[in-house]
Amino acid sequence: MSWIVFDYGEVISRRTTALPELASLLDAEPARFEEAYWAERAEYDAGLPDADYWRAVAARLGRSVDDSLAQRLTSVDVDGWMSVEPGTLALLEDLHRRGVPLALLSNASTTFARAAERKPWARYFEHLLFSGDLRVIKPQPQIWRTLLDTLRAEPEECLFFDDREDNITGAREAGLNAELWHSPTHARTLLDQQLAA
């Protein structure tokens, strides 16, 4: 393998704990809010501006959002996804120390992307690719072509980890080696086997 490529959400990060606070900011029942939050997320991850995303979420809940509230919602949302999994960070640090080329490919907004680039863990990656910047999301075929062009790699030279089965399927259809994320321990075992081969 020439490249190991990681997803971010629920691979490097823990699942957000910000949804109750976001629901409260919109005066919405949490379950209904979460449904609206995810229903509009693909468009957001594909480059929809922050305020437009929150207005779309709010419209599903019969609420309205002004620019000030949109900024507050965005800030809480971004912060909610910044809690990282220590075991994954230890794995990334170890791979980086061993000189293994690493890349990140995440479905995420441009606002999140700019915040993530400033985090200490970002230094482990030679390339950070975010769908909001690319205007295409996993598992759409174009995103794998963009990834490979960026890495200047052939599909078989990449091993991709993601926590979503549809993204793993998409990566494999594009010719990449791909493994469903279970835990840092599981990934470390797979990587030790791959890197020793």
PDB file of C-alpha atoms in Angstrom:
ATOM      1  CA  MET A   1       0.000   0.000   0.000  1.00  0.00           C
ATOM      2  CA  SER A   2       1.284   3.444  -0.894  1.00  0.00           C
ATOM      3  CA  TRP A   3      -1.492   5.382   0.883  1.00  0.00           C
ATOM      4  CA  ILE A   4      -3.724   4.849   3.895  1.00  0.00           C
ATOM      5  CA  VAL A   5      -6.848   7.021   3.655  1.00  0.00           C
ATOM      6  CA  PHE A   6      -9.081   7.721   6.646  1.00  0.00           C
ATOM      7  CA  ASP A   7     -12.601   9.040   6.991  1.00  0.00           C
ATOM      8  CA  TYR A   8     -13.077  11.540   9.828  1.00  0.00           C
ATOM      9  CA  GLY A   9     -16.520  11.283  11.450  1.00  0.00           C
ATOM     10  CA  GLU A  10     -16.783   8.371  13.902  1.00  0.00           C
ATOM     11  CA  VAL A  11     -13.376   7.120  12.755  1.00  0.00           C
ATOM     12  CA  ILE A  12     -11.013   9.837  13.946  1.00  0.00           C
ATOM     13  CA  SER A  13     -13.767  11.631  15.825  1.00  0.00           C
ATOM     14  CA  ARG A  14     -16.311  10.407  18.290  1.00  0.00           C
ATOM     15  CA  ARG A  15     -19.963  10.824  17.401  1.00  0.00           C
ATOM     16  CA  THR A  16     -21.108  14.366  18.062  1.00  0.00           C
ATOM     17  CA  THR A  17     -22.773  15.090  21.381  1.00  0.00           C
ATOM     18  CA  ALA A  18     -24.002  18.502  20.194  1.00  0.00           C
ATOM     19  CA  LEU A  19     -27.378  17.443  18.800  1.00  0.00           C
ATOM     20  CA  PRO A  20     -29.396  18.152  21.991  1.00  0.00           C
ATOM     21  CA  GLU A  21     -27.944  21.658  22.234  1.00  0.00           C
ATOM     22  CA  LEU A  22     -28.616  22.283  18.550  1.00  0.00           C
ATOM     23  CA  ALA A  23     -32.200  21.093  18.984  1.00  0.00           C
ATOM     24  CA  SER A  24     -32.607  23.428  21.933  1.00  0.00           C
ATOM     25  CA  LEU A  25     -31.323  26.380  19.910  1.00  0.00           C
ATOM     26  CA  LEU A  26     -34.087  25.695  17.401  1.00  0.00           C
ATOM     27  CA  ASP A  27     -36.642  24.989  20.123  1.00  0.00           C
ATOM     28  CA  ALA A  28     -37.199  21.566  18.586  1.00  0.00           C
ATOM     29  CA  GLU A  29     -37.875  18.127  19.984  1.00  0.00           C
ATOM     30  CA  PRO A  30     -34.544  16.234  19.812  1.00  0.00           C
ATOM     31  CA  ALA A  31     -35.703  13.272  17.743  1.00  0.00           C
ATOM     32  CA  ARG A  32     -37.395  15.513  15.176  1.00  0.00           C
ATOM     33  CA  PHE A  33     -34.356  17.754  15.067  1.00  0.00           C
ATOM     34  CA  GLU A  34     -31.973  14.857  14.467  1.00  0.00           C
ATOM     35  CA  GLU A  35     -34.119  13.619  11.593  1.00  0.00           C
ATOM     36  CA  ALA A  36     -34.026  17.078   9.987  1.00  0.00           C
ATOM     37  CA  TYR A  37     -30.302  17.469  10.709  1.00  0.00           C
ATOM     38  CA  TRP A  38     -29.387  14.326   8.783  1.00  0.00           C
ATOM     39  CA  ALA A  39     -31.995  14.778   6.042  1.00  0.00           C
ATOM     40  CA  GLU A  40     -30.271  17.953   4.833  1.00  0.00           C
ATOM     41  CA  ARG A  41     -26.701  16.893   5.541  1.00  0.00           C
ATOM     42  CA  ALA A  42     -25.708  15.599   2.098  1.00  0.00           C
ATOM     43  CA  GLU A  43     -26.344  18.989   0.509  1.00  0.00           C
ATOM     44  CA  TYR A  44     -24.369  20.684   3.280  1.00  0.00           C
ATOM     45  CA  ASP A  45     -21.464  18.303   2.872  1.00  0.00           C
ATOM     46  CA  ALA A  46     -21.548  18.987  -0.875  1.00  0.00           C
ATOM     47  CA  GLY A  47     -20.907  22.685  -0.353  1.00  0.00           C
ATOM     48  CA  LEU A  48     -24.209  24.279   0.673  1.00  0.00           C
ATOM     49  CA  PRO A  49     -23.457  27.447   2.710  1.00  0.00           C
ATOM     50  CA  ASP A  50     -23.906  27.227   6.464  1.00  0.00           C
ATOM     51  CA  ALA A  51     -26.904  29.565   6.682  1.00  0.00           C
ATOM     52  CA  ASP A  52     -28.706  27.799   3.835  1.00  0.00           C
ATOM     53  CA  TYR A  53     -28.224  24.456   5.552  1.00  0.00           C
ATOM     54  CA  TRP A  54     -29.627  25.650   8.865  1.00  0.00           C
ATOM     55  CA  ARG A  55     -32.568  27.330   7.150  1.00  0.00           C
ATOM     56  CA  ALA A  56     -33.343  24.049   5.383  1.00  0.00           C
ATOM     57  CA  VAL A  57     -33.149  22.168   8.696  1.00  0.00           C
ATOM     58  CA  ALA A  58     -35.321  24.775  10.407  1.00  0.00           C
ATOM     59  CA  ALA A  59     -37.894  24.706   7.609  1.00  0.00           C
ATOM     60  CA  ARG A  60     -38.447  20.999   8.255  1.00  0.00           C
ATOM     61  CA  LEU A  61     -39.215  21.918  11.868  1.00  0.00           C
ATOM     62  CA  GLY A  62     -41.426  24.893  11.132  1.00  0.00           C
ATOM     63  CA  ARG A  63     -38.798  27.273  12.475  1.00  0.00           C
ATOM     64  CA  SER A  64     -36.841  30.192  11.039  1.00  0.00           C
ATOM     65  CA  VAL A  65     -33.149  31.037  11.312  1.00  0.00           C
ATOM     66  CA  ASP A  66     -31.486  34.440  10.969  1.00  0.00           C
ATOM     67  CA  ASP A  67     -27.783  34.947  10.245  1.00  0.00           C
ATOM     68  CA  SER A  68     -26.850  35.275  13.924  1.00  0.00           C
ATOM     69  CA  LEU A  69     -28.541  32.024  14.875  1.00  0.00           C
ATOM     70  CA  ALA A  70     -27.043  30.276  11.835  1.00  0.00           C
ATOM     71  CA  GLN A  71     -23.586  31.293  13.008  1.00  0.00           C
ATOM     72  CA  ARG A  72     -24.297  30.007  16.515  1.00  0.00           C
ATOM     73  CA  LEU A  73     -25.639  26.697  15.189  1.00  0.00           C
ATOM     74  CA  THR A  74     -22.597  26.287  12.958  1.00  0.00           C
ATOM     75  CA  SER A  75     -20.199  26.938  15.818  1.00  0.00           C
ATOM     76  CA  VAL A  76     -21.899  24.434  18.119  1.00  0.00           C
ATOM     77  CA  ASP A  77     -22.074  21.869  15.321  1.00  0.00           C
ATOM     78  CA  VAL A  78     -18.405  22.166  14.373  1.00  0.00           C
ATOM     79  CA  ASP A  79     -17.312  21.955  18.017  1.00  0.00           C
ATOM     80  CA  GLY A  80     -19.493  18.879  18.489  1.00  0.00           C
ATOM     81  CA  TRP A  81     -17.510  16.957  15.888  1.00  0.00           C
ATOM     82  CA  MET A  82     -14.097  17.915  17.271  1.00  0.00           C
ATOM     83  CA  SER A  83     -13.947  15.319  20.044  1.00  0.00           C
ATOM     84  CA  VAL A  84     -11.444  12.761  18.810  1.00  0.00           C
ATOM     85  CA  GLU A  85     -10.928   9.096  19.610  1.00  0.00           C
ATOM     86  CA  PRO A  86      -7.616   8.674  21.519  1.00  0.00           C
ATOM     87  CA  GLY A  87      -6.972   5.216  20.111  1.00  0.00           C
ATOM     88  CA  THR A  88      -7.279   6.461  16.543  1.00  0.00           C
ATOM     89  CA  LEU A  89      -4.983   9.395  17.249  1.00  0.00           C
ATOM     90  CA  ALA A  90      -2.399   6.994  18.652  1.00  0.00           C
ATOM     91  CA  LEU A  91      -2.683   4.903  15.482  1.00  0.00           C
ATOM     92  CA  LEU A  92      -2.270   7.963  13.247  1.00  0.00           C
ATOM     93  CA  GLU A  93       0.751   9.127  15.234  1.00  0.00           C
ATOM     94  CA  ASP A  94       2.339   5.693  14.964  1.00  0.00           C
ATOM     95  CA  LEU A  95       1.742   5.457  11.202  1.00  0.00           C
ATOM     96  CA  HIS A  96       3.100   8.964  10.714  1.00  0.00           C
ATOM     97  CA  ARG A  97       6.200   8.143  12.761  1.00  0.00           C
ATOM     98  CA  ARG A  98       6.742   5.054  10.590  1.00  0.00           C
ATOM     99  CA  GLY A  99       6.616   7.197   7.453  1.00  0.00           C
ATOM    100  CA  VAL A 100       3.363   5.759   6.104  1.00  0.00           C
ATOM    101  CA  PRO A 101       1.716   8.273   3.726  1.00  0.00           C
ATOM    102  CA  LEU A 102      -1.681   9.281   5.099  1.00  0.00           C
ATOM    103  CA  ALA A 103      -4.638  11.119   3.583  1.00  0.00           C
ATOM    104  CA  LEU A 104      -8.053  12.085   4.891  1.00  0.00           C
ATOM    105  CA  LEU A 105     -11.269  12.028   2.862  1.00  0.00           C
ATOM    106  CA  SER A 106     -14.284  13.319   4.758  1.00  0.00           C
ATOM    107  CA  ASN A 107     -17.837  14.338   3.968  1.00  0.00           C
ATOM    108  CA  ALA A 108     -17.832  17.688   5.748  1.00  0.00           C
ATOM    109  CA  SER A 109     -18.725  21.317   5.250  1.00  0.00           C
ATOM    110  CA  THR A 110     -16.175  23.924   4.235  1.00  0.00           C
ATOM    111  CA  THR A 111     -16.524  25.591   7.633  1.00  0.00           C
ATOM    112  CA  PHE A 112     -15.690  22.351   9.387  1.00  0.00           C
ATOM    113  CA  ALA A 113     -12.794  21.794   6.986  1.00  0.00           C
ATOM    114  CA  ARG A 114     -11.149  25.091   7.883  1.00  0.00           C
ATOM    115  CA  ALA A 115     -11.507  24.336  11.600  1.00  0.00           C
ATOM    116  CA  ALA A 116     -10.166  20.788  11.216  1.00  0.00           C
ATOM    117  CA  GLU A 117      -7.093  21.950   9.311  1.00  0.00           C
ATOM    118  CA  ARG A 118      -5.980  23.849  12.410  1.00  0.00           C
ATOM    119  CA  LYS A 119      -6.157  20.850  14.739  1.00  0.00           C
ATOM    120  CA  PRO A 120      -2.925  19.162  15.913  1.00  0.00           C
ATOM    121  CA  TRP A 121      -3.861  15.822  14.313  1.00  0.00           C
ATOM    122  CA  ALA A 122      -3.998  17.426  10.853  1.00  0.00           C
ATOM    123  CA  ARG A 123      -0.191  17.363  10.682  1.00  0.00           C
ATOM    124  CA  TYR A 124      -0.234  13.588  10.339  1.00  0.00           C
ATOM    125  CA  PHE A 125      -1.807  13.845   6.882  1.00  0.00           C
ATOM    126  CA  GLU A 126      -0.141  14.755   3.625  1.00  0.00           C
ATOM    127  CA  HIS A 127      -3.540  15.545   2.113  1.00  0.00           C
ATOM    128  CA  LEU A 128      -6.821  16.627   3.711  1.00  0.00           C
ATOM    129  CA  LEU A 129      -9.782  16.392   1.337  1.00  0.00           C
ATOM    130  CA  PHE A 130     -13.230  17.598   2.360  1.00  0.00           C
ATOM    131  CA  SER A 131     -16.370  17.127   0.310  1.00  0.00           C
ATOM    132  CA  GLY A 132     -17.532  20.703   0.872  1.00  0.00           C
ATOM    133  CA  ASP A 133     -14.442  21.929  -0.966  1.00  0.00           C
ATOM    134  CA  LEU A 134     -14.745  19.303  -3.688  1.00  0.00           C
ATOM    135  CA  ARG A 135     -18.509  19.847  -4.180  1.00  0.00           C
ATOM    136  CA  VAL A 136     -19.024  16.088  -4.337  1.00  0.00           C
ATOM    137  CA  ILE A 137     -19.632  13.598  -1.530  1.00  0.00           C
ATOM    138  CA  LYS A 138     -18.810   9.997  -0.796  1.00  0.00           C
ATOM    139  CA  PRO A 139     -19.713   7.570  -2.245  1.00  0.00           C
ATOM    140  CA  GLN A 140     -20.208   9.381  -5.584  1.00  0.00           C
ATOM    141  CA  PRO A 141     -17.744   8.131  -8.238  1.00  0.00           C
ATOM    142  CA  GLN A 142     -16.143  11.530  -8.888  1.00  0.00           C
ATOM    143  CA  ILE A 143     -14.797  11.806  -5.356  1.00  0.00           C
ATOM    144  CA  TRP A 144     -12.637   8.699  -5.750  1.00  0.00           C
ATOM    145  CA  ARG A 145     -11.205  10.030  -9.018  1.00  0.00           C
ATOM    146  CA  THR A 146     -10.392  13.313  -7.289  1.00  0.00           C
ATOM    147  CA  LEU A 147      -8.759  11.474  -4.402  1.00  0.00           C
ATOM    148  CA  LEU A 148      -6.592   9.384  -6.709  1.00  0.00           C
ATOM    149  CA  ASP A 149      -5.634  12.399  -8.826  1.00  0.00           C
ATOM    150  CA  THR A 150      -4.634  14.281  -5.673  1.00  0.00           C
ATOM    151  CA  LEU A 151      -2.547  11.383  -4.390  1.00  0.00           C
ATOM    152  CA  ARG A 152      -1.186  10.602  -7.866  1.00  0.00           C
ATOM    153  CA  ALA A 153      -1.913   6.988  -7.054  1.00  0.00           C
ATOM    154  CA  GLU A 154      -3.540   3.975  -8.606  1.00  0.00           C
ATOM    155  CA  PRO A 155      -6.637   2.597  -6.831  1.00  0.00           C
ATOM    156  CA  GLU A 156      -4.882  -0.565  -5.719  1.00  0.00           C
ATOM    157  CA  GLU A 157      -2.228   1.523  -3.980  1.00  0.00           C
ATOM    158  CA  CYS A 158      -4.764   2.859  -1.474  1.00  0.00           C
ATOM    159  CA  LEU A 159      -6.396   1.386   1.612  1.00  0.00           C
ATOM    160  CA  PHE A 160      -9.451   3.335   2.745  1.00  0.00           C
ATOM    161  CA  PHE A 161     -11.170   3.179   6.152  1.00  0.00           C
ATOM    162  CA  ASP A 162     -14.733   4.417   6.684  1.00  0.00           C
ATOM    163  CA  ASP A 163     -17.514   3.654   9.151  1.00  0.00           C
ATOM    164  CA  ARG A 164     -20.243   3.558   6.479  1.00  0.00           C
ATOM    165  CA  GLU A 165     -20.859   0.500   4.370  1.00  0.00           C
ATOM    166  CA  ASP A 166     -22.051   2.518   1.354  1.00  0.00           C
ATOM    167  CA  ASN A 167     -18.762   4.420   1.292  1.00  0.00           C
ATOM    168  CA  ILE A 168     -16.785   1.204   1.498  1.00  0.00           C
ATOM    169  CA  THR A 169     -18.805  -0.205  -1.401  1.00  0.00           C
ATOM    170  CA  GLY A 170     -18.213   2.937  -3.433  1.00  0.00           C
ATOM    171  CA  ALA A 171     -14.486   2.849  -2.791  1.00  0.00           C
ATOM    172  CA  ARG A 172     -14.253  -0.807  -3.783  1.00  0.00           C
ATOM    173  CA  GLU A 173     -16.234  -0.156  -6.955  1.00  0.00           C
ATOM    174  CA  ALA A 174     -13.622   2.485  -7.797  1.00  0.00           C
ATOM    175  CA  GLY A 175     -10.897  -0.134  -7.333  1.00  0.00           C
ATOM    176  CA  LEU A 176      -9.587   0.919  -3.928  1.00  0.00           C
ATOM    177  CA  ASN A 177      -8.894  -1.480  -1.119  1.00  0.00           C
ATOM    178  CA  ALA A 178     -11.405  -0.549   1.564  1.00  0.00           C
ATOM    179  CA  GLU A 179     -12.241  -1.766   5.044  1.00  0.00           C
ATOM    180  CA  LEU A 180     -15.187  -0.974   7.281  1.00  0.00           C
ATOM    181  CA  TRP A 181     -14.058   0.786  10.433  1.00  0.00           C
ATOM    182  CA  HIS A 182     -14.712  -1.123  13.660  1.00  0.00           C
ATOM    183  CA  SER A 183     -12.121   0.209  16.085  1.00  0.00           C
ATOM    184  CA  PRO A 184      -8.531   1.453  16.239  1.00  0.00           C
ATOM    185  CA  THR A 185      -7.444  -1.958  17.475  1.00  0.00           C
ATOM    186  CA  HIS A 186      -9.071  -3.725  14.537  1.00  0.00           C
ATOM    187  CA  ALA A 187      -7.559  -1.249  12.076  1.00  0.00           C
ATOM    188  CA  ARG A 188      -4.114  -1.613  13.630  1.00  0.00           C
ATOM    189  CA  THR A 189      -4.269  -5.387  13.183  1.00  0.00           C
ATOM    190  CA  LEU A 190      -5.236  -5.022   9.516  1.00  0.00           C
ATOM    191  CA  LEU A 191      -2.555  -2.427   8.890  1.00  0.00           C
ATOM    192  CA  ASP A 192       0.165  -4.475  10.569  1.00  0.00           C
ATOM    193  CA  GLN A 193      -0.704  -7.318   8.202  1.00  0.00           C
ATOM    194  CA  GLN A 194      -0.767  -5.033   5.153  1.00  0.00           C
ATOM    195  CA  LEU A 195       2.444  -3.193   5.948  1.00  0.00           C
ATOM    196  CA  ALA A 196       4.293  -6.394   6.713  1.00  0.00           C
ATOM    197  CA  ALA A 197       3.282  -7.996   3.389  1.00  0.00           C
TER     198      ALA A 197
END
